[in-house]
Amino acid sequence: MADCITCKNKNCLINKNSTDPRLADFLKNKHTIKCKKSQQFIMEGTPAHGLFFAYEGKVKVVKTGVNDREQIVRFAKDGEIIGHRGGFGSSKYYSISAQALEDSTLCYFSKEDLKNILLNIPKLTFDFMLFYADELSESETRVRKLAQMSVRERVIDTLLFMDRKFGSTDQLLNIRLSRKDYADYSGTTEEQVIRILSTLKKEGLLNAKGRKLGILDFETLQNEISKHTYSPNS
DNA sequence: CCATTAAGAGTGT
DNA sequence: ACACTCTTAATGG
C-alpha cells in the first residue's frame, strides 16, 4: 500500500505532517489491516494498544449501554481517526467498539510510537489538539440534539448528516446502513425509524431504491429541523 | 445462473 | 415490544 506521504487521504493528520523528517521512522512502523464488512476491530473494554485510521472504507463507532442497547457515537471514513484515545492517554482500555460497515482498510499505529511523536513534533500535536477540540464541539452539539429534538427530527437530522458526511449520487446516499443503525445513531428504536422513514417516503421527501435511501427534498427537511440548527455547528 | 435460505424491512396489534 | 408477512441479499450448487 501507498506510504503516508503519497496517501490519497489529504485530510489525514498523519499525511498532513508526513514530510517532517522526524516522522520517517514512525511511518515505518505503520501497520495495515484489512477488515471485512461487519468485522469488529475494536472491542469496548479491551486493552488499547494504539490508534486506527480509516484508509479506505466506512466504520461505525459504538458504545454499548444497558440491555445491550447500542449507541452509535460517530462514523469514520477515509483519513479519519478511530479510537481517539488509543491508549496513549489516561485510560488503558478502549471505551468504544468499532465495526467496519463495508470492506475497509485501516492504518494502525502503536501507542508507544504515537506518544513519541506527540511529545516531539509540536505541529502534529497541535493538529491533533485542534481535531480533538472540533470533535468535542460536535459531540456537545449532538448531546443537545439527542436531548431536545423529537424522534422524527432526530431521524431527519441523521439523514441530512449522512448526506453531508458521505454524500449522495443519483439521489441516493453513498452509505448503506440498516434501519437498526439509523436507530442506534438517532437514539431510537428500529421500529420508530422504519415508520418515520416510510412516512417521509409518503410525503415525497425521501426516496428508496432497494435498501438505499435518498433525500428528495433537502429544503423541507432542513426547514423542519431548522430551529435546532441555528447555531454554527450543524 | 437459479433456487434455497437467511437477514432485514415493514405493518398491525 | 412482539408477532407476523413481505422483500432483499447471500450462499452454494
PDB file of C-alpha atoms (C1' of nucleotides) in Angstrom:
ATOM      1  CA  MET A   1       0.000   0.000   0.000  1.00  0.00           C
ATOM      2  CA  ALA A   2       0.974   3.590  -0.511  1.00  0.00           C
ATOM      3  CA  ASP A   3       3.001   5.225   2.223  1.00  0.00           C
ATOM      4  CA  CYS A   4       1.717   8.182   4.189  1.00  0.00           C
ATOM      5  CA  ILE A   5       3.478  10.791   2.066  1.00  0.00           C
ATOM      6  CA  THR A   6       1.747   9.792  -1.146  1.00  0.00           C
ATOM      7  CA  CYS A   7      -1.526   8.842   0.559  1.00  0.00           C
ATOM      8  CA  LYS A   8      -4.728   9.997  -1.108  1.00  0.00           C
ATOM      9  CA  ASN A   9      -6.284  10.975   2.198  1.00  0.00           C
ATOM     10  CA  LYS A  10      -5.181  14.572   2.397  1.00  0.00           C
ATOM     11  CA  ASN A  11      -7.371  15.194   5.412  1.00  0.00           C
ATOM     12  CA  CYS A  12      -5.420  12.670   7.485  1.00  0.00           C
ATOM     13  CA  LEU A  13      -3.469  14.262  10.309  1.00  0.00           C
ATOM     14  CA  ILE A  14      -0.525  11.982   9.671  1.00  0.00           C
ATOM     15  CA  ASN A  15      -0.472  12.757   5.952  1.00  0.00           C
ATOM     16  CA  LYS A  16      -0.559  16.481   6.678  1.00  0.00           C
ATOM     17  CA  ASN A  17       2.674  16.157   8.646  1.00  0.00           C
ATOM     18  CA  SER A  18       4.230  13.279   6.773  1.00  0.00           C
ATOM     19  CA  THR A  19       7.022  15.296   5.206  1.00  0.00           C
ATOM     20  CA  ASP A  20       8.546  16.081   8.569  1.00  0.00           C
ATOM     21  CA  PRO A  21      11.770  14.036   8.615  1.00  0.00           C
ATOM     22  CA  ARG A  22      11.263  13.225  12.267  1.00  0.00           C
ATOM     23  CA  LEU A  23       8.245  11.162  11.225  1.00  0.00           C
ATOM     24  CA  ALA A  24      10.170   8.869   8.911  1.00  0.00           C
ATOM     25  CA  ASP A  25      10.910   6.156  11.453  1.00  0.00           C
ATOM     26  CA  PHE A  26       7.432   6.386  12.870  1.00  0.00           C
ATOM     27  CA  LEU A  27       5.843   5.864   9.488  1.00  0.00           C
ATOM     28  CA  LYS A  28       7.807   2.679   9.003  1.00  0.00           C
ATOM     29  CA  ASN A  29       6.009   1.224  11.982  1.00  0.00           C
ATOM     30  CA  LYS A  30       2.608   1.700  10.478  1.00  0.00           C
ATOM     31  CA  HIS A  31       0.546  -1.450  10.173  1.00  0.00           C
ATOM     32  CA  THR A  32      -2.078  -2.071   7.561  1.00  0.00           C
ATOM     33  CA  ILE A  33      -5.150  -4.060   8.458  1.00  0.00           C
ATOM     34  CA  LYS A  34      -7.802  -5.364   6.129  1.00  0.00           C
ATOM     35  CA  CYS A  35     -11.263  -5.558   7.562  1.00  0.00           C
ATOM     36  CA  LYS A  36     -14.242  -7.323   6.087  1.00  0.00           C
ATOM     37  CA  LYS A  37     -17.735  -5.907   6.210  1.00  0.00           C
ATOM     38  CA  SER A  38     -19.300  -6.227   9.681  1.00  0.00           C
ATOM     39  CA  GLN A  39     -15.975  -7.143  11.224  1.00  0.00           C
ATOM     40  CA  GLN A  40     -15.363  -5.667  14.632  1.00  0.00           C
ATOM     41  CA  PHE A  41     -11.814  -4.468  15.145  1.00  0.00           C
ATOM     42  CA  ILE A  42     -12.108  -2.615  18.438  1.00  0.00           C
ATOM     43  CA  MET A  43     -13.898  -4.132  21.398  1.00  0.00           C
ATOM     44  CA  GLU A  44     -15.112  -1.938  24.177  1.00  0.00           C
ATOM     45  CA  GLY A  45     -13.291  -2.566  27.424  1.00  0.00           C
ATOM     46  CA  THR A  46     -10.373  -4.271  25.768  1.00  0.00           C
ATOM     47  CA  PRO A  47      -6.811  -3.055  26.408  1.00  0.00           C
ATOM     48  CA  ALA A  48      -5.935  -0.290  23.979  1.00  0.00           C
ATOM     49  CA  HIS A  49      -2.652  -0.596  22.163  1.00  0.00           C
ATOM     50  CA  GLY A  50      -2.950   2.085  19.583  1.00  0.00           C
ATOM     51  CA  LEU A  51      -4.848   4.227  17.178  1.00  0.00           C
ATOM     52  CA  PHE A  52      -6.547   3.376  13.897  1.00  0.00           C
ATOM     53  CA  PHE A  53      -7.095   5.474  10.802  1.00  0.00           C
ATOM     54  CA  ALA A  54      -9.515   4.533   8.091  1.00  0.00           C
ATOM     55  CA  TYR A  55      -7.545   4.322   4.854  1.00  0.00           C
ATOM     56  CA  GLU A  56     -10.448   3.140   2.773  1.00  0.00           C
ATOM     57  CA  GLY A  57     -13.975   2.228   3.749  1.00  0.00           C
ATOM     58  CA  LYS A  58     -16.529   3.211   6.331  1.00  0.00           C
ATOM     59  CA  VAL A  59     -16.668   2.464  10.018  1.00  0.00           C
ATOM     60  CA  LYS A  60     -19.109   2.913  12.859  1.00  0.00           C
ATOM     61  CA  VAL A  61     -18.053   3.620  16.425  1.00  0.00           C
ATOM     62  CA  VAL A  62     -20.364   2.266  19.074  1.00  0.00           C
ATOM     63  CA  LYS A  63     -20.862   2.477  22.786  1.00  0.00           C
ATOM     64  CA  THR A  64     -22.849  -0.259  24.440  1.00  0.00           C
ATOM     65  CA  GLY A  65     -25.413   0.600  27.098  1.00  0.00           C
ATOM     66  CA  VAL A  66     -27.916  -1.232  29.268  1.00  0.00           C
ATOM     67  CA  ASN A  67     -29.753  -4.238  27.794  1.00  0.00           C
ATOM     68  CA  ASP A  68     -27.149  -4.345  25.038  1.00  0.00           C
ATOM     69  CA  ARG A  69     -28.608  -1.213  23.558  1.00  0.00           C
ATOM     70  CA  GLU A  70     -26.110   0.305  21.237  1.00  0.00           C
ATOM     71  CA  GLN A  71     -25.426   3.953  20.678  1.00  0.00           C
ATOM     72  CA  ILE A  72     -23.513   4.819  17.556  1.00  0.00           C
ATOM     73  CA  VAL A  73     -21.244   7.614  18.628  1.00  0.00           C
ATOM     74  CA  ARG A  74     -19.653   8.550  15.334  1.00  0.00           C
ATOM     75  CA  PHE A  75     -18.866   7.385  11.847  1.00  0.00           C
ATOM     76  CA  ALA A  76     -15.472   7.406  10.184  1.00  0.00           C
ATOM     77  CA  LYS A  77     -14.425   7.403   6.566  1.00  0.00           C
ATOM     78  CA  ASP A  78     -11.175   7.749   4.626  1.00  0.00           C
ATOM     79  CA  GLY A  79      -8.451   9.522   6.570  1.00  0.00           C
ATOM     80  CA  GLU A  80     -10.329   9.735   9.838  1.00  0.00           C
ATOM     81  CA  ILE A  81      -9.280   8.549  13.265  1.00  0.00           C
ATOM     82  CA  ILE A  82     -10.884   5.643  15.063  1.00  0.00           C
ATOM     83  CA  GLY A  83     -10.250   5.009  18.736  1.00  0.00           C
ATOM     84  CA  HIS A  84      -9.495   8.595  19.620  1.00  0.00           C
ATOM     85  CA  ARG A  85      -7.522   7.991  22.756  1.00  0.00           C
ATOM     86  CA  GLY A  86      -5.799   4.854  21.577  1.00  0.00           C
ATOM     87  CA  GLY A  87      -4.267   4.062  24.936  1.00  0.00           C
ATOM     88  CA  PHE A  88      -1.698   6.846  24.915  1.00  0.00           C
ATOM     89  CA  GLY A  89      -3.829   8.848  27.308  1.00  0.00           C
ATOM     90  CA  SER A  90      -5.105   8.159  30.769  1.00  0.00           C
ATOM     91  CA  SER A  91      -7.275   5.131  30.101  1.00  0.00           C
ATOM     92  CA  LYS A  92      -5.687   1.841  29.183  1.00  0.00           C
ATOM     93  CA  TYR A  93      -8.873   0.496  27.687  1.00  0.00           C
ATOM     94  CA  TYR A  94     -10.936   1.299  24.657  1.00  0.00           C
ATOM     95  CA  SER A  95     -14.151   2.994  25.708  1.00  0.00           C
ATOM     96  CA  ILE A  96     -15.858   2.164  22.430  1.00  0.00           C
ATOM     97  CA  SER A  97     -16.231  -0.604  19.889  1.00  0.00           C
ATOM     98  CA  ALA A  98     -15.637  -0.145  16.189  1.00  0.00           C
ATOM     99  CA  GLN A  99     -17.018  -2.127  13.291  1.00  0.00           C
ATOM    100  CA  ALA A 100     -16.464  -1.920   9.543  1.00  0.00           C
ATOM    101  CA  LEU A 101     -19.601  -1.044   7.581  1.00  0.00           C
ATOM    102  CA  GLU A 102     -18.039  -2.290   4.365  1.00  0.00           C
ATOM    103  CA  ASP A 103     -14.767  -3.931   3.383  1.00  0.00           C
ATOM    104  CA  SER A 104     -12.205  -1.495   4.709  1.00  0.00           C
ATOM    105  CA  THR A 105      -8.505  -0.940   5.023  1.00  0.00           C
ATOM    106  CA  LEU A 106      -7.156   0.530   8.226  1.00  0.00           C
ATOM    107  CA  CYS A 107      -3.866   2.060   9.230  1.00  0.00           C
ATOM    108  CA  TYR A 108      -2.646   1.381  12.701  1.00  0.00           C
ATOM    109  CA  PHE A 109      -0.040   2.978  14.957  1.00  0.00           C
ATOM    110  CA  SER A 110       1.012   1.751  18.358  1.00  0.00           C
ATOM    111  CA  LYS A 111       0.501   3.945  21.377  1.00  0.00           C
ATOM    112  CA  GLU A 112       4.236   3.967  22.083  1.00  0.00           C
ATOM    113  CA  ASP A 113       5.017   5.380  18.665  1.00  0.00           C
ATOM    114  CA  LEU A 114       2.192   7.843  18.930  1.00  0.00           C
ATOM    115  CA  LYS A 115       3.255   9.074  22.321  1.00  0.00           C
ATOM    116  CA  ASN A 116       6.714   9.553  20.993  1.00  0.00           C
ATOM    117  CA  ILE A 117       5.742  11.745  18.092  1.00  0.00           C
ATOM    118  CA  LEU A 118       3.167  13.718  20.044  1.00  0.00           C
ATOM    119  CA  LEU A 119       5.866  14.608  22.549  1.00  0.00           C
ATOM    120  CA  ASN A 120       8.362  15.545  19.876  1.00  0.00           C
ATOM    121  CA  ILE A 121       6.532  17.128  16.968  1.00  0.00           C
ATOM    122  CA  PRO A 122       4.579  20.163  18.146  1.00  0.00           C
ATOM    123  CA  LYS A 123       2.927  20.880  14.795  1.00  0.00           C
ATOM    124  CA  LEU A 124       1.434  17.423  14.694  1.00  0.00           C
ATOM    125  CA  THR A 125       0.386  17.631  18.314  1.00  0.00           C
ATOM    126  CA  PHE A 126      -1.252  20.962  17.599  1.00  0.00           C
ATOM    127  CA  ASP A 127      -3.185  19.476  14.686  1.00  0.00           C
ATOM    128  CA  PHE A 128      -4.344  16.672  16.936  1.00  0.00           C
ATOM    129  CA  MET A 129      -5.439  19.159  19.545  1.00  0.00           C
ATOM    130  CA  LEU A 130      -7.474  21.151  17.033  1.00  0.00           C
ATOM    131  CA  PHE A 131      -9.024  17.953  15.822  1.00  0.00           C
ATOM    132  CA  TYR A 132      -9.981  16.839  19.303  1.00  0.00           C
ATOM    133  CA  ALA A 133     -11.424  20.257  20.061  1.00  0.00           C
ATOM    134  CA  ASP A 134     -13.615  20.069  16.963  1.00  0.00           C
ATOM    135  CA  GLU A 135     -14.708  16.592  17.868  1.00  0.00           C
ATOM    136  CA  LEU A 136     -15.650  17.716  21.343  1.00  0.00           C
ATOM    137  CA  SER A 137     -17.650  20.582  19.946  1.00  0.00           C
ATOM    138  CA  GLU A 138     -19.523  18.279  17.624  1.00  0.00           C
ATOM    139  CA  SER A 139     -20.123  15.880  20.427  1.00  0.00           C
ATOM    140  CA  GLU A 140     -21.649  18.679  22.502  1.00  0.00           C
ATOM    141  CA  THR A 141     -23.954  19.631  19.672  1.00  0.00           C
ATOM    142  CA  ARG A 142     -25.037  16.044  19.410  1.00  0.00           C
ATOM    143  CA  VAL A 143     -25.842  15.818  23.092  1.00  0.00           C
ATOM    144  CA  ARG A 144     -28.124  18.794  22.725  1.00  0.00           C
ATOM    145  CA  LYS A 145     -29.833  17.376  19.681  1.00  0.00           C
ATOM    146  CA  LEU A 146     -30.400  13.986  21.255  1.00  0.00           C
ATOM    147  CA  ALA A 147     -31.896  15.703  24.282  1.00  0.00           C
ATOM    148  CA  GLN A 148     -34.019  18.334  22.563  1.00  0.00           C
ATOM    149  CA  MET A 149     -35.102  17.021  19.204  1.00  0.00           C
ATOM    150  CA  SER A 150     -38.163  14.865  18.695  1.00  0.00           C
ATOM    151  CA  VAL A 151     -37.690  11.384  17.315  1.00  0.00           C
ATOM    152  CA  ARG A 152     -38.761  12.460  13.847  1.00  0.00           C
ATOM    153  CA  GLU A 153     -36.410  15.424  13.971  1.00  0.00           C
ATOM    154  CA  ARG A 154     -33.539  13.201  15.041  1.00  0.00           C
ATOM    155  CA  VAL A 155     -34.131  10.833  12.143  1.00  0.00           C
ATOM    156  CA  ILE A 156     -34.279  13.727   9.693  1.00  0.00           C
ATOM    157  CA  ASP A 157     -31.138  15.204  11.190  1.00  0.00           C
ATOM    158  CA  THR A 158     -29.412  11.844  10.802  1.00  0.00           C
ATOM    159  CA  LEU A 159     -30.410  11.607   7.152  1.00  0.00           C
ATOM    160  CA  LEU A 160     -29.077  15.088   6.440  1.00  0.00           C
ATOM    161  CA  PHE A 161     -25.915  14.266   8.335  1.00  0.00           C
ATOM    162  CA  MET A 162     -25.340  11.159   6.221  1.00  0.00           C
ATOM    163  CA  ASP A 163     -25.592  13.253   3.088  1.00  0.00           C
ATOM    164  CA  ARG A 164     -23.124  15.787   4.442  1.00  0.00           C
ATOM    165  CA  LYS A 165     -20.693  13.125   5.589  1.00  0.00           C
ATOM    166  CA  PHE A 166     -20.857  10.536   2.831  1.00  0.00           C
ATOM    167  CA  GLY A 167     -22.565  12.411   0.051  1.00  0.00           C
ATOM    168  CA  SER A 168     -25.172  11.227  -2.429  1.00  0.00           C
ATOM    169  CA  THR A 169     -25.140  10.153  -6.039  1.00  0.00           C
ATOM    170  CA  ASP A 170     -28.245   9.813  -8.175  1.00  0.00           C
ATOM    171  CA  GLN A 171     -30.348  10.949  -5.231  1.00  0.00           C
ATOM    172  CA  LEU A 172     -29.068   8.059  -3.135  1.00  0.00           C
ATOM    173  CA  LEU A 173     -26.872   8.249  -0.071  1.00  0.00           C
ATOM    174  CA  ASN A 174     -23.395   6.813  -0.525  1.00  0.00           C
ATOM    175  CA  ILE A 175     -23.723   4.706   2.553  1.00  0.00           C
ATOM    176  CA  ARG A 176     -25.622   1.577   3.316  1.00  0.00           C
ATOM    177  CA  LEU A 177     -26.952   1.360   6.842  1.00  0.00           C
ATOM    178  CA  SER A 178     -29.563  -0.906   8.349  1.00  0.00           C
ATOM    179  CA  ARG A 179     -32.649   0.646   9.953  1.00  0.00           C
ATOM    180  CA  LYS A 180     -31.147  -0.513  13.216  1.00  0.00           C
ATOM    181  CA  ASP A 181     -28.034   1.557  12.519  1.00  0.00           C
ATOM    182  CA  TYR A 182     -30.159   4.625  11.844  1.00  0.00           C
ATOM    183  CA  ALA A 183     -31.939   3.945  15.116  1.00  0.00           C
ATOM    184  CA  ASP A 184     -28.704   3.458  17.034  1.00  0.00           C
ATOM    185  CA  TYR A 185     -27.388   6.753  15.780  1.00  0.00           C
ATOM    186  CA  SER A 186     -30.646   8.680  16.244  1.00  0.00           C
ATOM    187  CA  GLY A 187     -31.256   7.326  19.709  1.00  0.00           C
ATOM    188  CA  THR A 188     -34.487   5.460  18.912  1.00  0.00           C
ATOM    189  CA  THR A 189     -35.703   2.006  18.088  1.00  0.00           C
ATOM    190  CA  GLU A 190     -35.649   0.257  14.761  1.00  0.00           C
ATOM    191  CA  GLU A 191     -39.466   0.288  14.526  1.00  0.00           C
ATOM    192  CA  GLN A 192     -39.663   4.024  15.030  1.00  0.00           C
ATOM    193  CA  VAL A 193     -37.102   4.585  12.311  1.00  0.00           C
ATOM    194  CA  ILE A 194     -38.919   2.271   9.895  1.00  0.00           C
ATOM    195  CA  ARG A 195     -42.195   4.100  10.492  1.00  0.00           C
ATOM    196  CA  ILE A 196     -40.699   7.550  10.159  1.00  0.00           C
ATOM    197  CA  LEU A 197     -38.831   6.605   7.016  1.00  0.00           C
ATOM    198  CA  SER A 198     -41.963   5.263   5.411  1.00  0.00           C
ATOM    199  CA  THR A 199     -43.975   8.369   6.252  1.00  0.00           C
ATOM    200  CA  LEU A 200     -41.165  10.511   4.853  1.00  0.00           C
ATOM    201  CA  LYS A 201     -41.432   8.442   1.705  1.00  0.00           C
ATOM    202  CA  LYS A 202     -45.166   9.012   1.551  1.00  0.00           C
ATOM    203  CA  GLU A 203     -44.602  12.716   1.991  1.00  0.00           C
ATOM    204  CA  GLY A 204     -42.307  12.618  -1.011  1.00  0.00           C
ATOM    205  CA  LEU A 205     -39.292  13.830   0.943  1.00  0.00           C
ATOM    206  CA  LEU A 206     -37.401  10.584   0.780  1.00  0.00           C
ATOM    207  CA  ASN A 207     -36.511   8.090  -1.887  1.00  0.00           C
ATOM    208  CA  ALA A 208     -35.638   4.418  -1.599  1.00  0.00           C
ATOM    209  CA  LYS A 209     -34.065   2.052  -4.077  1.00  0.00           C
ATOM    210  CA  GLY A 210     -33.752  -1.341  -2.516  1.00  0.00           C
ATOM    211  CA  ARG A 211     -32.127  -0.734   0.819  1.00  0.00           C
ATOM    212  CA  LYS A 212     -30.554   2.540  -0.160  1.00  0.00           C
ATOM    213  CA  LEU A 213     -32.075   5.825   0.899  1.00  0.00           C
ATOM    214  CA  GLY A 214     -32.065   9.089  -0.931  1.00  0.00           C
ATOM    215  CA  ILE A 215     -33.081  12.566   0.085  1.00  0.00           C
ATOM    216  CA  LEU A 216     -35.508  14.155  -2.344  1.00  0.00           C
ATOM    217  CA  ASP A 217     -36.399  17.405  -0.664  1.00  0.00           C
ATOM    218  CA  PHE A 218     -33.496  18.858   1.259  1.00  0.00           C
ATOM    219  CA  GLU A 219     -35.190  22.172   1.837  1.00  0.00           C
ATOM    220  CA  THR A 220     -38.295  20.856   3.538  1.00  0.00           C
ATOM    221  CA  LEU A 221     -36.275  18.507   5.707  1.00  0.00           C
ATOM    222  CA  GLN A 222     -33.805  21.235   6.550  1.00  0.00           C
ATOM    223  CA  ASN A 223     -36.629  23.570   7.497  1.00  0.00           C
ATOM    224  CA  GLU A 224     -38.225  21.056   9.768  1.00  0.00           C
ATOM    225  CA  ILE A 225     -35.166  20.921  11.997  1.00  0.00           C
ATOM    226  CA  SER A 226     -34.001  24.497  11.479  1.00  0.00           C
ATOM    227  CA  LYS A 227     -34.959  25.640  14.945  1.00  0.00           C
ATOM    228  CA  HIS A 228     -32.324  23.257  16.293  1.00  0.00           C
ATOM    229  CA  THR A 229     -29.604  24.160  13.841  1.00  0.00           C
ATOM    230  CA  TYR A 230     -29.346  27.921  14.062  1.00  0.00           C
ATOM    231  CA  SER A 231     -26.032  27.538  15.869  1.00  0.00           C
ATOM    232  CA  PRO A 232     -22.719  27.483  13.983  1.00  0.00           C
ATOM    233  CA  ASN A 233     -22.375  23.738  14.329  1.00  0.00           C
ATOM    234  CA  SER A 234     -24.646  21.569  12.231  1.00  0.00           C
TER     235      SER A 234
ATOM    236  C1'  DC B   1     -27.436 -18.647 -13.379  1.00  0.00           C
ATOM    237  C1'  DC B   2     -31.230 -20.020 -10.482  1.00  0.00           C
ATOM    238  C1'  DA B   3     -33.023 -21.894  -6.126  1.00  0.00           C
ATOM    239  C1'  DT B   4     -32.790 -22.015  -1.328  1.00  0.00           C
ATOM    240  C1'  DT B   5     -32.182 -19.692   2.935  1.00  0.00           C
ATOM    241  C1'  DA B   6     -31.005 -16.090   5.995  1.00  0.00           C
ATOM    242  C1'  DA B   7     -31.304 -11.296   7.136  1.00  0.00           C
ATOM    243  C1'  DG B   8     -33.682  -7.245   7.073  1.00  0.00           C
ATOM    244  C1'  DA B   9     -37.828  -4.207   6.207  1.00  0.00           C
ATOM    245  C1'  DG B  10     -42.498  -3.080   7.035  1.00  0.00           C
ATOM    246  C1'  DT B  11     -47.057  -3.257   9.459  1.00  0.00           C
ATOM    247  C1'  DG B  12     -50.716  -4.264  12.697  1.00  0.00           C
ATOM    248  C1'  DT B  13     -51.743  -5.021  17.367  1.00  0.00           C
TER     249       DT B  13
ATOM    250  C1'  DA C   1     -42.433  -4.565  22.285  1.00  0.00           C
ATOM    251  C1'  DC C   2     -43.907  -8.615  19.717  1.00  0.00           C
ATOM    252  C1'  DA C   3     -45.544 -11.420  16.025  1.00  0.00           C
ATOM    253  C1'  DC C   4     -46.181 -11.969  11.524  1.00  0.00           C
ATOM    254  C1'  DT C   5     -45.579 -11.104   6.410  1.00  0.00           C
ATOM    255  C1'  DC C   6     -43.087  -9.498   2.624  1.00  0.00           C
ATOM    256  C1'  DT C   7     -38.690  -8.141   0.374  1.00  0.00           C
ATOM    257  C1'  DT C   8     -33.903  -8.206  -0.461  1.00  0.00           C
ATOM    258  C1'  DA C   9     -29.339 -10.035  -0.110  1.00  0.00           C
ATOM    259  C1'  DA C  10     -26.163 -14.036   0.400  1.00  0.00           C
ATOM    260  C1'  DT C  11     -24.936 -18.671  -0.419  1.00  0.00           C
ATOM    261  C1'  DG C  12     -23.997 -22.632  -2.877  1.00  0.00           C
ATOM    262  C1'  DG C  13     -24.665 -25.913  -6.365  1.00  0.00           C
TER     263       DG C  13
END
